[in-house]
mmCIF file of C-alpha atoms in Angstrom:
data_model
loop_
_atom_site.group_PDB
_atom_site.id
_atom_site.type_symbol
_atom_site.label_atom_id
_atom_site.label_comp_id
_atom_site.label_asym_id
_atom_site.label_seq_id
_atom_site.Cartn_x
_atom_site.Cartn_y
_atom_site.Cartn_z
ATOM 1 C CA MET A 1 8.204 -5.809 14.285
ATOM 2 C CA TYR A 2 4.962 -3.993 13.378
ATOM 3 C CA ASN A 3 4.972 -5.644 9.952
ATOM 4 C CA PHE A 4 1.268 -4.853 9.564
ATOM 5 C CA LEU A 5 2.436 -1.363 8.525
ATOM 6 C CA ASN A 6 3.520 -2.934 5.218
ATOM 7 C CA PHE A 7 -0.027 -4.041 4.409
ATOM 8 C CA SER A 8 -1.748 -2.139 1.622
ATOM 9 C CA TYR A 9 -4.863 -0.346 2.871
ATOM 10 C CA SER A 10 -5.821 0.746 -0.638
ATOM 11 C CA SER A 11 -7.215 -1.555 -3.312
ATOM 12 C CA ARG A 12 -5.540 0.595 -5.969
ATOM 13 C CA MET A 13 -2.113 0.286 -4.353
ATOM 14 C CA ASN A 14 -2.698 -3.415 -3.804
ATOM 15 C CA ALA A 15 -3.561 -3.890 -7.485
ATOM 16 C CA LEU A 16 -0.404 -2.000 -8.456
ATOM 17 C CA GLY A 17 1.930 -4.249 -6.480
ATOM 18 C CA ASN A 18 1.431 -3.376 -2.791
ATOM 19 C CA ASN A 19 4.086 -0.686 -2.916
ATOM 20 C CA LEU A 20 4.405 3.096 -3.071
ATOM 21 C CA ILE A 21 2.778 4.652 -6.124
ATOM 22 C CA SER A 22 3.057 8.278 -7.165
ATOM 23 C CA VAL A 23 -0.139 9.710 -8.656
ATOM 24 C CA TYR A 24 -1.344 13.295 -8.300
ATOM 25 C CA ASP A 25 -5.131 12.914 -8.340
ATOM 26 C CA ASP A 26 -8.152 13.047 -6.040
ATOM 27 C CA ASP A 27 -8.042 9.416 -4.796
ATOM 28 C CA PRO A 28 -7.953 9.652 -0.955
ATOM 29 C CA THR A 29 -7.022 5.974 -0.501
ATOM 30 C CA LEU A 30 -3.456 6.695 -1.680
ATOM 31 C CA LEU A 31 -2.741 9.117 1.156
ATOM 32 C CA MET A 32 -2.029 6.462 3.794
ATOM 33 C CA MET A 33 1.114 5.563 1.842
ATOM 34 C CA ASN A 34 2.035 8.925 0.297
ATOM 35 C CA PRO A 35 1.495 11.900 2.649
ATOM 36 C CA SER A 36 3.232 14.325 0.285
ATOM 37 C CA TYR A 37 0.143 14.384 -1.959
ATOM 38 C CA ILE A 38 -2.271 15.364 0.823
ATOM 39 C CA GLY A 39 -4.009 18.490 -0.470
ATOM 40 C CA GLU A 40 -7.154 20.579 -0.734
ATOM 41 C CA ARG A 41 -8.551 18.362 -3.499
ATOM 42 C CA HIS A 42 -9.117 15.669 -0.822
ATOM 43 C CA HIS A 43 -11.036 18.000 1.488
ATOM 44 C CA ASN A 44 -13.954 16.324 3.283
ATOM 45 C CA ASN A 45 -13.248 12.850 1.881
ATOM 46 C CA LEU A 46 -13.848 9.564 3.713
ATOM 47 C CA ALA A 47 -12.272 6.246 2.686
ATOM 48 C CA LEU A 48 -12.951 2.778 4.129
ATOM 49 C CA ASN A 49 -11.003 -0.424 3.471
ATOM 50 C CA PHE A 50 -11.578 -4.088 4.202
ATOM 51 C CA THR A 51 -9.210 -6.898 3.221
ATOM 52 C CA ASN A 52 -9.901 -10.584 3.669
ATOM 53 C CA TYR A 53 -6.412 -11.870 4.498
ATOM 54 C CA PHE A 54 -5.088 -15.374 5.242
ATOM 55 C CA ALA A 55 -6.428 -18.080 7.581
ATOM 56 C CA GLY A 56 -9.346 -16.095 8.952
ATOM 57 C CA ALA A 57 -7.357 -12.902 9.511
ATOM 58 C CA ASN A 58 -8.758 -9.602 8.265
ATOM 59 C CA TYR A 59 -7.548 -6.037 8.250
ATOM 60 C CA MET A 60 -9.372 -2.759 7.775
ATOM 61 C CA SER A 61 -8.939 0.995 7.908
ATOM 62 C CA ALA A 62 -10.847 4.271 7.930
ATOM 63 C CA LEU A 63 -9.422 7.572 6.646
ATOM 64 C CA TYR A 64 -10.760 11.106 6.690
ATOM 65 C CA ALA A 65 -9.167 14.084 4.900
ATOM 66 C CA TYR A 66 -9.842 17.700 5.827
ATOM 67 C CA THR A 67 -8.290 21.062 4.962
ATOM 68 C CA PHE A 68 -8.263 23.769 7.615
ATOM 69 C CA PRO A 69 -8.107 27.384 6.370
ATOM 70 C CA LYS A 70 -4.891 28.262 8.223
ATOM 71 C CA ALA A 71 -3.376 24.990 9.434
ATOM 72 C CA GLY A 72 -3.384 23.250 6.036
ATOM 73 C CA SER A 73 -4.452 19.825 4.773
ATOM 74 C CA PHE A 74 -4.570 16.816 7.109
ATOM 75 C CA VAL A 75 -5.477 13.141 6.975
ATOM 76 C CA PHE A 76 -6.643 11.181 10.023
ATOM 77 C CA ASP A 77 -6.769 7.418 9.856
ATOM 78 C CA VAL A 78 -7.128 4.323 11.992
ATOM 79 C CA ARG A 79 -6.158 0.821 10.893
ATOM 80 C CA GLY A 80 -6.255 -2.585 12.485
ATOM 81 C CA VAL A 81 -5.559 -6.253 11.879
ATOM 82 C CA ALA A 82 -7.653 -8.953 13.551
ATOM 83 C CA TYR A 83 -5.943 -12.345 13.569
ATOM 84 C CA GLY A 84 -8.879 -14.176 15.107
ATOM 85 C CA LYS A 85 -9.262 -16.270 18.268
ATOM 86 C CA PHE A 86 -6.856 -18.932 19.486
ATOM 87 C CA MET A 87 -6.998 -21.590 22.172
ATOM 88 C CA GLY A 88 -4.391 -21.002 24.854
ATOM 89 C CA THR A 89 -2.615 -23.800 26.731
ATOM 90 C CA ASP A 90 -0.275 -23.919 29.703
ATOM 91 C CA ALA A 91 3.117 -25.645 29.882
ATOM 92 C CA SER A 92 1.466 -29.037 30.417
ATOM 93 C CA GLY A 93 -0.860 -28.662 27.448
ATOM 94 C CA GLN A 94 -4.011 -27.904 29.449
ATOM 95 C CA GLU A 95 -6.376 -25.517 27.723
ATOM 96 C CA THR A 96 -6.659 -22.115 29.390
ATOM 97 C CA GLY A 97 -9.342 -20.584 27.186
ATOM 98 C CA TYR A 98 -9.503 -18.499 24.054
ATOM 99 C CA PHE A 99 -7.492 -15.359 23.447
ATOM 100 C CA SER A 100 -7.301 -12.864 20.592
ATOM 101 C CA ALA A 101 -4.469 -11.097 18.800
ATOM 102 C CA GLY A 102 -4.420 -7.838 16.891
ATOM 103 C CA ASP A 103 -2.353 -4.920 15.603
ATOM 104 C CA TYR A 104 -3.608 -1.332 15.557
ATOM 105 C CA ALA A 105 -2.429 2.101 14.469
ATOM 106 C CA VAL A 106 -3.744 5.658 14.674
ATOM 107 C CA SER A 107 -2.088 8.283 12.507
ATOM 108 C CA VAL A 108 -2.191 11.921 11.472
ATOM 109 C CA GLY A 109 -0.780 13.021 8.133
ATOM 110 C CA TRP A 110 -0.038 16.507 6.836
ATOM 111 C CA GLY A 111 0.826 17.753 3.358
ATOM 112 C CA ARG A 112 1.909 21.076 1.899
ATOM 113 C CA GLU A 113 2.453 22.471 -1.579
ATOM 114 C CA LEU A 114 5.821 24.237 -1.847
ATOM 115 C CA SER A 115 5.241 25.248 -5.471
ATOM 116 C CA PRO A 116 2.922 24.232 -8.315
ATOM 117 C CA ASN A 117 5.225 21.252 -8.931
ATOM 118 C CA PHE A 118 6.706 20.283 -5.535
ATOM 119 C CA THR A 119 4.904 18.977 -2.465
ATOM 120 C CA ILE A 120 6.008 17.537 0.870
ATOM 121 C CA GLY A 121 4.249 15.614 3.619
ATOM 122 C CA ALA A 122 4.650 13.542 6.753
ATOM 123 C CA SER A 123 2.558 11.243 8.918
ATOM 124 C CA MET A 124 2.911 10.236 12.550
ATOM 125 C CA LYS A 125 1.637 6.789 13.615
ATOM 126 C CA LEU A 126 0.997 5.486 17.119
ATOM 127 C CA LEU A 127 1.200 1.684 17.193
ATOM 128 C CA LEU A 128 -0.310 -0.939 19.476
ATOM 129 C CA CYS A 129 0.018 -4.737 19.322
ATOM 130 C CA THR A 130 -1.902 -7.025 21.683
ATOM 131 C CA TYR A 131 -1.241 -10.781 21.701
ATOM 132 C CA GLU A 132 -3.002 -12.540 24.576
ATOM 133 C CA SER A 133 -1.633 -10.829 27.730
ATOM 134 C CA TYR A 134 1.365 -9.312 25.927
ATOM 135 C CA THR A 135 1.328 -5.764 24.559
ATOM 136 C CA SER A 136 3.707 -3.546 22.649
ATOM 137 C CA PHE A 137 3.413 0.194 22.081
ATOM 138 C CA GLY A 138 5.472 2.243 19.634
ATOM 139 C CA PHE A 139 5.523 4.976 17.018
ATOM 140 C CA ALA A 140 6.576 5.442 13.396
ATOM 141 C CA VAL A 141 6.937 8.417 11.057
ATOM 142 C CA ASP A 142 6.717 8.610 7.252
ATOM 143 C CA VAL A 143 8.331 11.505 5.370
ATOM 144 C CA ALA A 144 7.822 12.059 1.639
ATOM 145 C CA GLY A 145 8.493 14.549 -1.131
ATOM 146 C CA SER A 146 6.922 14.587 -4.595
ATOM 147 C CA TYR A 147 7.258 16.272 -7.966
ATOM 148 C CA HIS A 148 4.338 16.629 -10.357
ATOM 149 C CA ASN A 149 4.465 17.885 -13.941
ATOM 150 C CA PRO A 150 0.916 18.286 -15.327
ATOM 151 C CA ASP A 151 2.166 19.085 -18.843
ATOM 152 C CA LYS A 152 3.885 15.686 -19.109
ATOM 153 C CA ASN A 153 1.431 13.843 -16.794
ATOM 154 C CA LEU A 154 4.463 12.807 -14.743
ATOM 155 C CA SER A 155 4.679 12.200 -10.977
ATOM 156 C CA LEU A 156 7.648 11.200 -8.796
ATOM 157 C CA THR A 157 7.830 10.487 -5.064
ATOM 158 C CA LEU A 158 10.623 9.670 -2.596
ATOM 159 C CA LEU A 159 9.429 8.142 0.679
ATOM 160 C CA ALA A 160 11.230 7.300 3.936
ATOM 161 C CA LYS A 161 8.842 4.905 5.624
ATOM 162 C CA ASN A 162 8.382 3.736 9.240
ATOM 163 C CA ILE A 163 11.100 5.700 11.031
ATOM 164 C CA GLY A 164 10.495 4.885 14.692
ATOM 165 C CA SER A 165 10.816 2.468 17.566
ATOM 166 C CA GLU A 166 9.033 0.540 20.266
ATOM 167 C CA LEU A 167 8.291 2.560 23.385
ATOM 168 C CA LYS A 168 6.986 -0.380 25.421
ATOM 169 C CA PRO A 169 8.300 -3.742 24.149
ATOM 170 C CA PHE A 170 6.752 -7.190 24.563
ATOM 171 C CA VAL A 171 9.830 -8.237 26.541
ATOM 172 C CA SER A 172 11.323 -5.741 28.959
ATOM 173 C CA GLY A 173 14.610 -4.305 27.702
ATOM 174 C CA SER A 174 14.250 -5.800 24.205
ATOM 175 C CA PHE A 175 13.358 -2.918 21.898
ATOM 176 C CA GLU A 176 12.680 -3.552 18.209
ATOM 177 C CA LEU A 177 12.239 -1.230 15.240
ATOM 178 C CA PRO A 178 9.356 -0.904 12.775
ATOM 179 C CA PRO A 179 10.008 -2.187 9.211
ATOM 180 C CA PHE A 180 11.901 0.814 7.793
ATOM 181 C CA ASP A 181 12.035 1.223 4.039
ATOM 182 C CA LEU A 182 13.249 3.781 1.533
ATOM 183 C CA GLN A 183 11.116 3.833 -1.607
ATOM 184 C CA PHE A 184 10.944 5.738 -4.879
ATOM 185 C CA ALA A 185 8.114 5.701 -7.397
ATOM 186 C CA PHE A 186 7.184 7.420 -10.617
ATOM 187 C CA SER A 187 4.254 7.224 -12.974
ATOM 188 C CA GLN A 188 3.241 8.799 -16.245
ATOM 189 C CA ARG A 189 0.036 8.845 -18.224
ATOM 190 C CA LEU A 190 0.658 8.504 -21.928
ATOM 191 C CA GLN A 191 -0.421 11.502 -23.965
ATOM 192 C CA HIS A 192 -2.530 9.878 -26.675
ATOM 193 C CA VAL A 193 -3.398 6.551 -25.030
ATOM 194 C CA PRO A 194 -5.508 6.110 -21.842
ATOM 195 C CA ILE A 195 -2.714 4.226 -20.096
ATOM 196 C CA ARG A 196 -0.610 5.146 -17.078
ATOM 197 C CA TYR A 197 2.502 3.145 -16.243
ATOM 198 C CA HIS A 198 3.970 2.837 -12.753
ATOM 199 C CA ILE A 199 7.477 1.868 -11.685
ATOM 200 C CA SER A 200 8.221 1.563 -7.978
ATOM 201 C CA LEU A 201 11.482 0.778 -6.229
ATOM 202 C CA HIS A 202 11.688 -0.459 -2.648
ATOM 203 C CA SER A 203 14.392 -1.491 -0.150
ATOM 204 C CA LEU A 204 16.737 1.164 -1.569
ATOM 205 C CA TYR A 205 18.780 1.180 1.651
ATOM 206 C CA ARG A 206 20.107 -2.344 0.985
ATOM 207 C CA TRP A 207 21.257 -4.245 -2.075
ATOM 208 C CA ASN A 208 21.100 -7.984 -1.325
ATOM 209 C CA MET A 209 17.566 -9.324 -1.289
ATOM 210 C CA ASN A 210 18.026 -12.867 -2.581
ATOM 211 C CA TYR A 211 19.250 -16.038 -0.875
ATOM 212 C CA TYR A 212 21.536 -18.597 -2.481
ATOM 213 C CA GLY A 213 22.674 -20.567 0.571
ATOM 214 C CA ASP A 214 22.632 -24.331 1.018
ATOM 215 C CA GLY A 215 19.055 -24.313 2.277
ATOM 216 C CA ASN A 216 17.600 -22.831 -0.927
ATOM 217 C CA PRO A 217 15.287 -25.588 -2.272
ATOM 218 C CA PHE A 218 15.410 -24.238 -5.829
ATOM 219 C CA LEU A 219 19.140 -24.867 -6.228
ATOM 220 C CA GLN A 220 20.127 -28.070 -8.026
ATOM 221 C CA THR A 221 22.845 -30.528 -6.949
ATOM 222 C CA ASP A 222 25.482 -31.857 -9.333
ATOM 223 C CA ALA A 223 24.947 -35.619 -9.706
ATOM 224 C CA PHE A 224 28.681 -36.383 -10.056
ATOM 225 C CA THR A 225 30.272 -34.063 -7.493
ATOM 226 C CA ASN A 226 27.282 -33.819 -5.100
ATOM 227 C CA THR A 227 27.853 -30.070 -4.901
ATOM 228 C CA ILE A 228 25.249 -27.329 -5.227
ATOM 229 C CA LYS A 229 25.066 -25.644 -8.614
ATOM 230 C CA TYR A 230 24.734 -21.900 -8.089
ATOM 231 C CA PRO A 231 23.381 -19.501 -10.743
ATOM 232 C CA SER A 232 25.938 -17.456 -12.639
ATOM 233 C CA LYS A 233 27.057 -14.120 -11.222
ATOM 234 C CA ALA A 234 25.080 -12.343 -13.961
ATOM 235 C CA ALA A 235 21.899 -14.297 -13.148
ATOM 236 C CA GLN A 236 22.266 -13.499 -9.441
ATOM 237 C CA PHE A 237 22.869 -9.816 -10.198
ATOM 238 C CA PHE A 238 19.786 -9.381 -12.392
ATOM 239 C CA ASP A 239 17.577 -11.400 -10.044
ATOM 240 C CA ASN A 240 18.628 -9.209 -7.140
ATOM 241 C CA PHE A 241 18.323 -6.033 -9.239
ATOM 242 C CA PHE A 242 14.727 -6.681 -10.291
ATOM 243 C CA ARG A 243 13.690 -7.696 -6.762
ATOM 244 C CA HIS A 244 13.759 -3.964 -6.001
ATOM 245 C CA PHE A 245 11.218 -3.174 -8.746
ATOM 246 C CA VAL A 246 7.456 -3.298 -9.057
ATOM 247 C CA PHE A 247 5.990 -2.721 -12.527
ATOM 248 C CA GLY A 248 2.388 -1.606 -12.870
ATOM 249 C CA LEU A 249 -0.042 -0.596 -15.583
ATOM 250 C CA GLU A 250 -3.291 1.338 -15.274
ATOM 251 C CA ILE A 251 -5.852 1.553 -18.065
ATOM 252 C CA GLU A 252 -8.096 4.623 -17.737
ATOM 253 C CA PRO A 253 -10.671 4.687 -20.571
ATOM 254 C CA SER A 254 -12.649 7.354 -18.686
ATOM 255 C CA LYS A 255 -12.504 9.356 -15.480
ATOM 256 C CA TYR A 256 -15.144 7.036 -14.043
ATOM 257 C CA PHE A 257 -13.431 3.686 -14.504
ATOM 258 C CA SER A 258 -9.921 2.192 -14.461
ATOM 259 C CA LEU A 259 -8.219 -1.202 -14.472
ATOM 260 C CA GLN A 260 -4.886 -1.971 -12.800
ATOM 261 C CA ALA A 261 -2.344 -4.779 -12.998
ATOM 262 C CA ALA A 262 1.210 -5.210 -11.698
ATOM 263 C CA TYR A 263 4.095 -7.596 -11.171
ATOM 264 C CA ASN A 264 6.257 -7.675 -8.030
ATOM 265 C CA HIS A 265 9.378 -9.742 -8.738
ATOM 266 C CA ASN A 266 10.464 -10.011 -5.106
ATOM 267 C CA VAL A 267 7.092 -11.443 -4.033
ATOM 268 C CA HIS A 268 7.218 -13.864 -6.969
ATOM 269 C CA GLN A 269 10.671 -15.141 -5.991
ATOM 270 C CA GLU A 270 9.856 -15.376 -2.295
ATOM 271 C CA MET A 271 6.498 -17.122 -2.692
ATOM 272 C CA LYS A 272 6.935 -19.426 -5.713
ATOM 273 C CA VAL A 273 6.688 -23.180 -5.124
ATOM 274 C CA LEU A 274 8.642 -26.142 -6.479
ATOM 275 C CA ALA A 275 7.426 -28.041 -9.568
ATOM 276 C CA ARG A 276 4.413 -25.806 -10.054
ATOM 277 C CA ASN A 277 3.744 -22.626 -12.002
ATOM 278 C CA SER A 278 2.592 -19.790 -9.806
ATOM 279 C CA LEU A 279 1.005 -16.363 -10.172
ATOM 280 C CA ALA A 280 2.813 -15.184 -7.043
ATOM 281 C CA GLY A 281 3.689 -11.506 -7.374
ATOM 282 C CA PHE A 282 0.929 -10.700 -9.863
ATOM 283 C CA SER A 283 -1.917 -8.393 -8.847
ATOM 284 C CA TYR A 284 -4.901 -6.748 -10.506
ATOM 285 C CA GLY A 285 -7.957 -4.690 -9.706
ATOM 286 C CA LEU A 286 -10.475 -2.073 -10.770
ATOM 287 C CA ASN A 287 -11.754 1.312 -9.635
ATOM 288 C CA ILE A 288 -15.158 2.906 -10.244
ATOM 289 C CA ASN A 289 -15.621 6.603 -9.483
ATOM 290 C CA VAL A 290 -19.056 8.117 -10.108
ATOM 291 C CA LYS A 291 -20.350 11.424 -8.732
ATOM 292 C CA GLY A 292 -18.356 11.514 -5.511
ATOM 293 C CA ILE A 293 -18.601 7.797 -4.775
ATOM 294 C CA ARG A 294 -15.538 5.614 -5.331
ATOM 295 C CA PHE A 295 -15.373 1.816 -5.224
ATOM 296 C CA GLY A 296 -12.244 -0.309 -5.600
ATOM 297 C CA PHE A 297 -11.471 -4.025 -5.660
ATOM 298 C CA SER A 298 -8.173 -5.871 -6.069
ATOM 299 C CA ARG A 299 -6.391 -9.203 -5.588
ATOM 300 C CA LEU A 300 -2.701 -9.882 -5.001
ATOM 301 C CA HIS A 301 -1.355 -13.408 -5.495
ATOM 302 C CA TYR A 302 1.094 -14.657 -2.859
ATOM 303 C CA ALA A 303 0.786 -18.419 -3.320
ATOM 304 C CA PRO A 304 -1.800 -20.989 -4.482
ATOM 305 C CA GLY A 305 -4.812 -20.483 -2.248
ATOM 306 C CA ALA A 306 -3.353 -17.317 -0.714
ATOM 307 C CA THR A 307 -4.905 -14.445 -2.637
ATOM 308 C CA PRO A 308 -6.343 -11.701 -0.416
ATOM 309 C CA ASN A 309 -9.364 -9.731 -1.633
ATOM 310 C CA CYS A 310 -9.177 -5.992 -0.964
ATOM 311 C CA PHE A 311 -12.224 -3.662 -1.022
ATOM 312 C CA ASN A 312 -12.325 0.136 -0.860
ATOM 313 C CA PHE A 313 -15.258 2.504 -0.516
ATOM 314 C CA ALA A 314 -14.779 6.279 -0.523
ATOM 315 C CA LEU A 315 -17.073 9.297 -0.383
ATOM 316 C CA ASP A 316 -16.382 12.870 -1.440
ATOM 317 C CA PHE A 317 -18.828 14.766 0.776
ATOM 318 C CA GLY A 318 -18.056 18.054 -0.953
ATOM 319 C CA GLU A 319 -18.982 16.626 -4.347
ATOM 320 C CA LEU A 320 -22.097 14.960 -2.960
ATOM 321 C CA SER A 321 -23.174 18.213 -1.288
ATOM 322 C CA LYS A 322 -22.596 20.124 -4.517
ATOM 323 C CA MET A 323 -24.745 17.642 -6.433
ATOM 324 C CA HIS A 324 -27.471 17.921 -3.809
ATOM 325 C CA GLN A 325 -27.503 21.717 -4.086
ATOM 326 C CA GLU A 326 -27.614 21.559 -7.896
ATOM 327 C CA ASN A 327 -30.531 19.115 -7.841
ATOM 328 C CA LYS A 328 -32.301 21.296 -5.300
ATOM 329 C CA ALA A 329 -31.804 24.369 -7.486
ATOM 330 C CA LYS A 330 -33.110 22.539 -10.566
ATOM 331 C CA LYS A 331 -36.174 21.363 -8.662
ATOM 332 C CA LEU A 332 -36.853 24.903 -7.467
ATOM 333 C CA GLN A 333 -36.431 26.214 -11.021
ATOM 334 C CA ARG A 334 -38.991 23.724 -12.324
ATOM 335 C CA MET A 335 -41.457 24.765 -9.648
ATOM 336 C CA THR A 336 -41.151 28.442 -10.554
ATOM 337 C CA ASP A 337 -41.433 27.933 -14.311
#
């Protein structure tokens, strides 16, 4: 239920595996996933996202960060998924007209610095799903804590995601829960090389993530005994172990430009196809950040022909205002000289 909450509304996160990443910088697009890094450095920032999803579906978001003198730093965002229009029919197959379907969320996030190295944050999300004449209303909360060491360029985050419930279900008396997850992520920028590595772990509240039952099409059958040949215990263990991991790499040759790439083993295993090599689970993207204007683009491969394109556009109004004042001062100086 409410699985749209697992979508990545940041091109940078999408490029790094569509999972929690822990980076202490001024990128406002990361705050929808990690509220513990909401801070004054994001004051007066706006971020917009658009993702071209599957089969005519699209999702988008808008985020605004602001720091109040006494109340602290907050992030306000809205997000939505439009699945398109569908032709409705009655029980006899007669067409009843078109209807639409969509998922929506409005959230408020708050972050606080406990010390120069430790920060905490939380976000509250109100959720609405509308499918034809059916509606569901609910809520979810994210809670996170982070550690940042600027001397070692190291960041760590622990996130409890989507703690909540339906308040008004689609079917009366049948309440469902949002897709809860417990995630941990850390990243470090190498000291003498412009590279940052990311390692994220998800689904930490459960161990088994693979499926080796009779219906698994990738399992082979013994020609003599007609029995299914299962992988060894060691192979099953390591496959399941690495399904919890996402490995990412970010190349940052300058503060204005970066490239990202990642591999998500669980997505690769879930989305691979028989008798064909697949890039499922691989993702990549780029970020450009020049004078208060940030642009991001990424792609994440799910299956052949299923590769969403994610776009981000962000503005730092404080930086733009500062530049405007500096240019105005320089122009005035030239006029007086």
